[in-house]
Amino acid sequence: MNYKIKRLDYEEISFIYRNYLVCDFPQDEVKPLSNIEKMYQTETYMAYGFFFDQEGVGKTLAGYAFCSKYLDGTMLLLDYFAILKQFRSQGIGGDFLAALKNELSDIKGILIETEDIAYASNEKEKQIRERRDAFYERNGVQKVSIHSCVFDVHYQIWQLPIKEAMDSQTCFLELKEIYKNMVPEELYIKNVNITYDSKF
């Protein structure tokens, strides 16, 4: 199939948010659309769609990636990344990640959060998280010695190098600034905790 990546305008972002994102992610991980709109207007939020040409139908959305940054940042945070249900388990996720890497060739790397395996509530959830981590590892994503707890959700932090792999301290500083841009100060203080283990 002939897949293409496309940067989305706000109308497309809003459509995907309402029709897919709110179903693809746990409710406690879905930020209000108004927050996304505010960041989009300040050019600190962007989204990409992964489409393929379907004969007789035209361009069909197969996946989407929502990304956040701060104005002077050299890395992006992959805020949401999903393949639509009907296209999963076909290798499309890896193709999309590679296309995203090519599309964002002017930045140093992409930061990625995955739900921390250590905090899985049951065996099924643990296996889902392990599969997700394995997917990223297969596709060149590297674990860094950073963990975060954001609104009571625990994450392991990773990076997908583009120009070069960044050290954990740089990733830590970039992630802090991205979150300060995404979350109002009073909420950041109460609900965002990012830890960096300098020993590793």
mmCIF file of C-alpha atoms in Angstrom:
data_model
loop_
_atom_site.group_PDB
_atom_site.id
_atom_site.type_symbol
_atom_site.label_atom_id
_atom_site.label_comp_id
_atom_site.label_asym_id
_atom_site.label_seq_id
_atom_site.Cartn_x
_atom_site.Cartn_y
_atom_site.Cartn_z
ATOM 1 C CA MET A 1 0.000 0.000 0.000
ATOM 2 C CA ASN A 2 1.081 3.576 -0.656
ATOM 3 C CA TYR A 3 1.268 5.351 2.691
ATOM 4 C CA LYS A 4 1.839 9.077 3.134
ATOM 5 C CA ILE A 5 2.340 11.269 6.183
ATOM 6 C CA LYS A 6 0.607 14.642 6.373
ATOM 7 C CA ARG A 7 0.719 17.456 8.904
ATOM 8 C CA LEU A 8 -2.828 18.141 10.092
ATOM 9 C CA ASP A 9 -4.617 21.454 10.441
ATOM 10 C CA TYR A 10 -6.698 22.210 13.528
ATOM 11 C CA GLU A 11 -9.984 21.104 11.934
ATOM 12 C CA GLU A 12 -8.456 17.684 11.195
ATOM 13 C CA ILE A 13 -6.966 17.496 14.700
ATOM 14 C CA SER A 14 -10.375 18.240 16.229
ATOM 15 C CA PHE A 15 -12.060 15.576 14.072
ATOM 16 C CA ILE A 16 -9.532 12.887 15.039
ATOM 17 C CA TYR A 17 -9.705 13.887 18.700
ATOM 18 C CA ARG A 18 -13.505 13.597 18.836
ATOM 19 C CA ASN A 19 -13.854 10.475 16.708
ATOM 20 C CA TYR A 20 -10.788 8.403 17.606
ATOM 21 C CA LEU A 21 -8.480 9.744 20.313
ATOM 22 C CA VAL A 22 -11.072 9.839 23.104
ATOM 23 C CA CYS A 23 -11.759 6.139 22.435
ATOM 24 C CA ASP A 24 -8.151 5.019 21.890
ATOM 25 C CA PHE A 25 -6.748 6.328 25.178
ATOM 26 C CA PRO A 26 -7.772 5.964 28.839
ATOM 27 C CA GLN A 27 -9.936 8.846 30.032
ATOM 28 C CA ASP A 28 -7.336 9.963 32.586
ATOM 29 C CA GLU A 29 -4.783 10.434 29.783
ATOM 30 C CA VAL A 30 -6.975 12.531 27.479
ATOM 31 C CA LYS A 31 -6.381 16.265 27.861
ATOM 32 C CA PRO A 32 -9.189 18.719 26.991
ATOM 33 C CA LEU A 33 -9.384 19.688 23.338
ATOM 34 C CA SER A 34 -9.346 23.352 24.420
ATOM 35 C CA ASN A 35 -5.811 22.838 25.803
ATOM 36 C CA ILE A 36 -4.670 21.352 22.495
ATOM 37 C CA GLU A 37 -6.228 24.239 20.570
ATOM 38 C CA LYS A 38 -4.436 26.800 22.772
ATOM 39 C CA MET A 39 -1.058 25.142 22.205
ATOM 40 C CA TYR A 40 -1.736 24.711 18.481
ATOM 41 C CA GLN A 41 -2.332 28.456 18.208
ATOM 42 C CA THR A 42 1.041 29.167 19.860
ATOM 43 C CA GLU A 43 2.780 26.675 17.532
ATOM 44 C CA THR A 44 3.789 24.385 20.395
ATOM 45 C CA TYR A 45 1.473 21.550 19.351
ATOM 46 C CA MET A 46 1.228 19.720 16.055
ATOM 47 C CA ALA A 47 -0.282 16.532 14.697
ATOM 48 C CA TYR A 48 0.352 14.178 11.799
ATOM 49 C CA GLY A 49 -1.882 11.711 10.005
ATOM 50 C CA PHE A 50 -0.723 8.539 8.263
ATOM 51 C CA PHE A 51 -2.862 7.889 5.186
ATOM 52 C CA PHE A 52 -2.983 5.342 2.406
ATOM 53 C CA ASP A 53 -4.623 5.523 -1.016
ATOM 54 C CA GLN A 54 -7.492 3.056 -1.161
ATOM 55 C CA GLU A 55 -8.712 2.255 -4.658
ATOM 56 C CA GLY A 56 -12.148 3.707 -5.294
ATOM 57 C CA VAL A 57 -12.195 5.420 -1.917
ATOM 58 C CA GLY A 58 -9.277 7.839 -1.861
ATOM 59 C CA LYS A 59 -7.084 8.723 1.109
ATOM 60 C CA THR A 60 -7.907 6.746 4.253
ATOM 61 C CA LEU A 61 -6.586 7.561 7.723
ATOM 62 C CA ALA A 62 -4.609 4.662 9.196
ATOM 63 C CA GLY A 63 -2.986 6.357 12.208
ATOM 64 C CA TYR A 64 -2.239 9.628 13.928
ATOM 65 C CA ALA A 65 0.445 11.240 16.075
ATOM 66 C CA PHE A 66 -0.040 14.304 18.274
ATOM 67 C CA CYS A 67 3.174 16.051 19.404
ATOM 68 C CA SER A 68 4.050 18.790 21.873
ATOM 69 C CA LYS A 69 7.079 21.060 22.289
ATOM 70 C CA TYR A 70 8.064 24.354 23.848
ATOM 71 C CA LEU A 71 9.071 27.312 21.707
ATOM 72 C CA ASP A 72 12.852 26.974 22.015
ATOM 73 C CA GLY A 73 12.899 23.197 22.381
ATOM 74 C CA THR A 74 15.087 20.859 20.364
ATOM 75 C CA MET A 75 12.974 17.741 21.047
ATOM 76 C CA LEU A 76 9.282 16.869 20.743
ATOM 77 C CA LEU A 77 7.098 14.831 23.067
ATOM 78 C CA LEU A 78 4.952 12.245 21.312
ATOM 79 C CA ASP A 79 1.771 13.050 23.204
ATOM 80 C CA TYR A 80 -0.555 10.551 21.477
ATOM 81 C CA PHE A 81 0.327 7.872 18.928
ATOM 82 C CA ALA A 82 -2.211 5.372 17.621
ATOM 83 C CA ILE A 83 -3.057 3.135 14.689
ATOM 84 C CA LEU A 84 -6.776 2.784 13.970
ATOM 85 C CA LYS A 85 -8.189 -0.566 15.127
ATOM 86 C CA GLN A 86 -8.789 -1.997 11.675
ATOM 87 C CA PHE A 87 -5.146 -1.426 10.685
ATOM 88 C CA ARG A 88 -3.385 -2.784 13.765
ATOM 89 C CA SER A 89 -1.037 -5.825 13.750
ATOM 90 C CA GLN A 90 -0.018 -5.155 10.128
ATOM 91 C CA GLY A 91 3.330 -3.453 10.722
ATOM 92 C CA ILE A 92 1.863 -0.020 10.019
ATOM 93 C CA GLY A 93 2.938 1.396 13.392
ATOM 94 C CA GLY A 94 6.618 0.903 12.587
ATOM 95 C CA ASP A 95 6.183 2.443 9.131
ATOM 96 C CA PHE A 96 4.421 5.434 10.646
ATOM 97 C CA LEU A 97 7.133 5.943 13.249
ATOM 98 C CA ALA A 98 9.809 5.835 10.522
ATOM 99 C CA ALA A 99 7.838 8.327 8.397
ATOM 100 C CA LEU A 100 7.436 10.606 11.412
ATOM 101 C CA LYS A 101 11.184 10.477 12.039
ATOM 102 C CA ASN A 102 11.853 11.522 8.432
ATOM 103 C CA GLU A 103 9.231 14.267 8.587
ATOM 104 C CA LEU A 104 10.787 15.739 11.750
ATOM 105 C CA SER A 105 14.391 15.632 10.557
ATOM 106 C CA ASP A 106 15.093 19.173 11.796
ATOM 107 C CA ILE A 107 14.812 18.260 15.499
ATOM 108 C CA LYS A 108 17.219 16.248 17.675
ATOM 109 C CA GLY A 109 14.764 13.584 18.772
ATOM 110 C CA ILE A 110 11.324 12.562 19.948
ATOM 111 C CA LEU A 111 10.505 11.853 23.585
ATOM 112 C CA ILE A 112 8.012 9.062 24.193
ATOM 113 C CA GLU A 113 6.086 8.034 27.314
ATOM 114 C CA THR A 114 4.809 4.532 27.944
ATOM 115 C CA GLU A 115 2.747 3.502 30.934
ATOM 116 C CA ASP A 116 5.178 2.130 33.508
ATOM 117 C CA ILE A 117 5.039 -1.684 33.676
ATOM 118 C CA ALA A 118 5.745 -1.578 37.420
ATOM 119 C CA TYR A 119 2.367 0.094 38.007
ATOM 120 C CA ALA A 120 0.184 -2.274 35.950
ATOM 121 C CA SER A 121 -2.910 -3.207 37.946
ATOM 122 C CA ASN A 122 -3.158 -6.794 36.671
ATOM 123 C CA GLU A 123 -1.401 -9.373 34.476
ATOM 124 C CA LYS A 124 -3.366 -8.496 31.334
ATOM 125 C CA GLU A 125 -2.468 -4.826 31.641
ATOM 126 C CA LYS A 126 1.156 -5.747 32.323
ATOM 127 C CA GLN A 127 1.304 -7.789 29.106
ATOM 128 C CA ILE A 128 -0.219 -4.922 27.095
ATOM 129 C CA ARG A 129 2.414 -2.551 28.452
ATOM 130 C CA GLU A 130 5.212 -5.040 27.753
ATOM 131 C CA ARG A 131 4.034 -5.437 24.139
ATOM 132 C CA ARG A 132 3.954 -1.662 23.701
ATOM 133 C CA ASP A 133 7.498 -1.292 25.050
ATOM 134 C CA ALA A 134 8.692 -4.138 22.810
ATOM 135 C CA PHE A 135 7.177 -2.373 19.773
ATOM 136 C CA TYR A 136 9.136 0.784 20.489
ATOM 137 C CA GLU A 137 12.375 -1.130 21.110
ATOM 138 C CA ARG A 138 11.986 -2.933 17.765
ATOM 139 C CA ASN A 139 11.693 0.441 16.084
ATOM 140 C CA GLY A 140 14.841 2.063 17.433
ATOM 141 C CA VAL A 141 13.388 3.790 20.488
ATOM 142 C CA GLN A 142 15.749 3.897 23.473
ATOM 143 C CA LYS A 143 14.837 3.834 27.162
ATOM 144 C CA VAL A 144 16.254 6.712 29.234
ATOM 145 C CA SER A 145 16.651 6.878 33.008
ATOM 146 C CA ILE A 146 13.611 9.101 33.530
ATOM 147 C CA HIS A 147 10.212 8.352 35.014
ATOM 148 C CA SER A 148 7.242 10.634 35.403
ATOM 149 C CA CYS A 149 3.953 10.717 37.249
ATOM 150 C CA VAL A 150 1.441 12.984 35.541
ATOM 151 C CA PHE A 151 -2.008 13.351 37.086
ATOM 152 C CA ASP A 152 -1.431 10.021 38.900
ATOM 153 C CA VAL A 153 -0.426 8.115 35.740
ATOM 154 C CA HIS A 154 3.105 6.649 35.908
ATOM 155 C CA TYR A 155 5.303 6.636 32.812
ATOM 156 C CA GLN A 156 8.671 5.326 31.621
ATOM 157 C CA ILE A 157 10.388 7.820 29.308
ATOM 158 C CA TRP A 158 12.079 6.887 26.011
ATOM 159 C CA GLN A 159 13.706 8.731 23.144
ATOM 160 C CA LEU A 160 13.708 8.197 19.395
ATOM 161 C CA PRO A 161 16.957 9.823 18.202
ATOM 162 C CA ILE A 162 16.777 11.770 14.956
ATOM 163 C CA LYS A 163 19.943 13.849 14.612
ATOM 164 C CA GLU A 164 21.635 12.135 17.542
ATOM 165 C CA ALA A 165 20.867 10.316 20.782
ATOM 166 C CA MET A 166 20.572 12.766 23.662
ATOM 167 C CA ASP A 167 21.816 12.036 27.174
ATOM 168 C CA SER A 168 19.219 11.462 29.902
ATOM 169 C CA GLN A 169 19.859 14.829 31.554
ATOM 170 C CA THR A 170 19.080 16.693 28.308
ATOM 171 C CA CYS A 171 15.924 14.600 27.841
ATOM 172 C CA PHE A 172 14.943 15.384 31.436
ATOM 173 C CA LEU A 173 15.342 19.152 30.964
ATOM 174 C CA GLU A 174 13.475 19.111 27.645
ATOM 175 C CA LEU A 175 10.609 17.078 29.099
ATOM 176 C CA LYS A 176 10.259 19.444 32.068
ATOM 177 C CA GLU A 177 9.951 22.463 29.775
ATOM 178 C CA ILE A 178 7.452 20.695 27.510
ATOM 179 C CA TYR A 179 5.262 19.864 30.491
ATOM 180 C CA LYS A 180 5.519 23.401 31.854
ATOM 181 C CA ASN A 181 4.206 24.565 28.491
ATOM 182 C CA MET A 182 1.376 21.997 28.478
ATOM 183 C CA VAL A 183 0.205 22.276 32.079
ATOM 184 C CA PRO A 184 -0.702 25.518 33.918
ATOM 185 C CA GLU A 185 1.763 26.322 36.702
ATOM 186 C CA GLU A 186 -0.551 25.579 39.639
ATOM 187 C CA LEU A 187 -1.500 22.201 38.152
ATOM 188 C CA TYR A 188 2.095 21.436 37.184
ATOM 189 C CA ILE A 189 3.268 21.888 40.775
ATOM 190 C CA LYS A 190 0.559 19.578 42.141
ATOM 191 C CA ASN A 191 0.304 16.956 39.420
ATOM 192 C CA VAL A 192 3.590 16.613 37.496
ATOM 193 C CA ASN A 193 6.566 14.798 38.978
ATOM 194 C CA ILE A 194 9.521 13.968 36.727
ATOM 195 C CA THR A 195 12.455 12.017 38.182
ATOM 196 C CA TYR A 196 15.873 11.511 36.657
ATOM 197 C CA ASP A 197 18.319 8.924 37.960
ATOM 198 C CA SER A 198 21.745 10.377 37.210
ATOM 199 C CA LYS A 199 23.472 7.104 38.179
ATOM 200 C CA PHE A 200 22.403 5.419 34.939
#
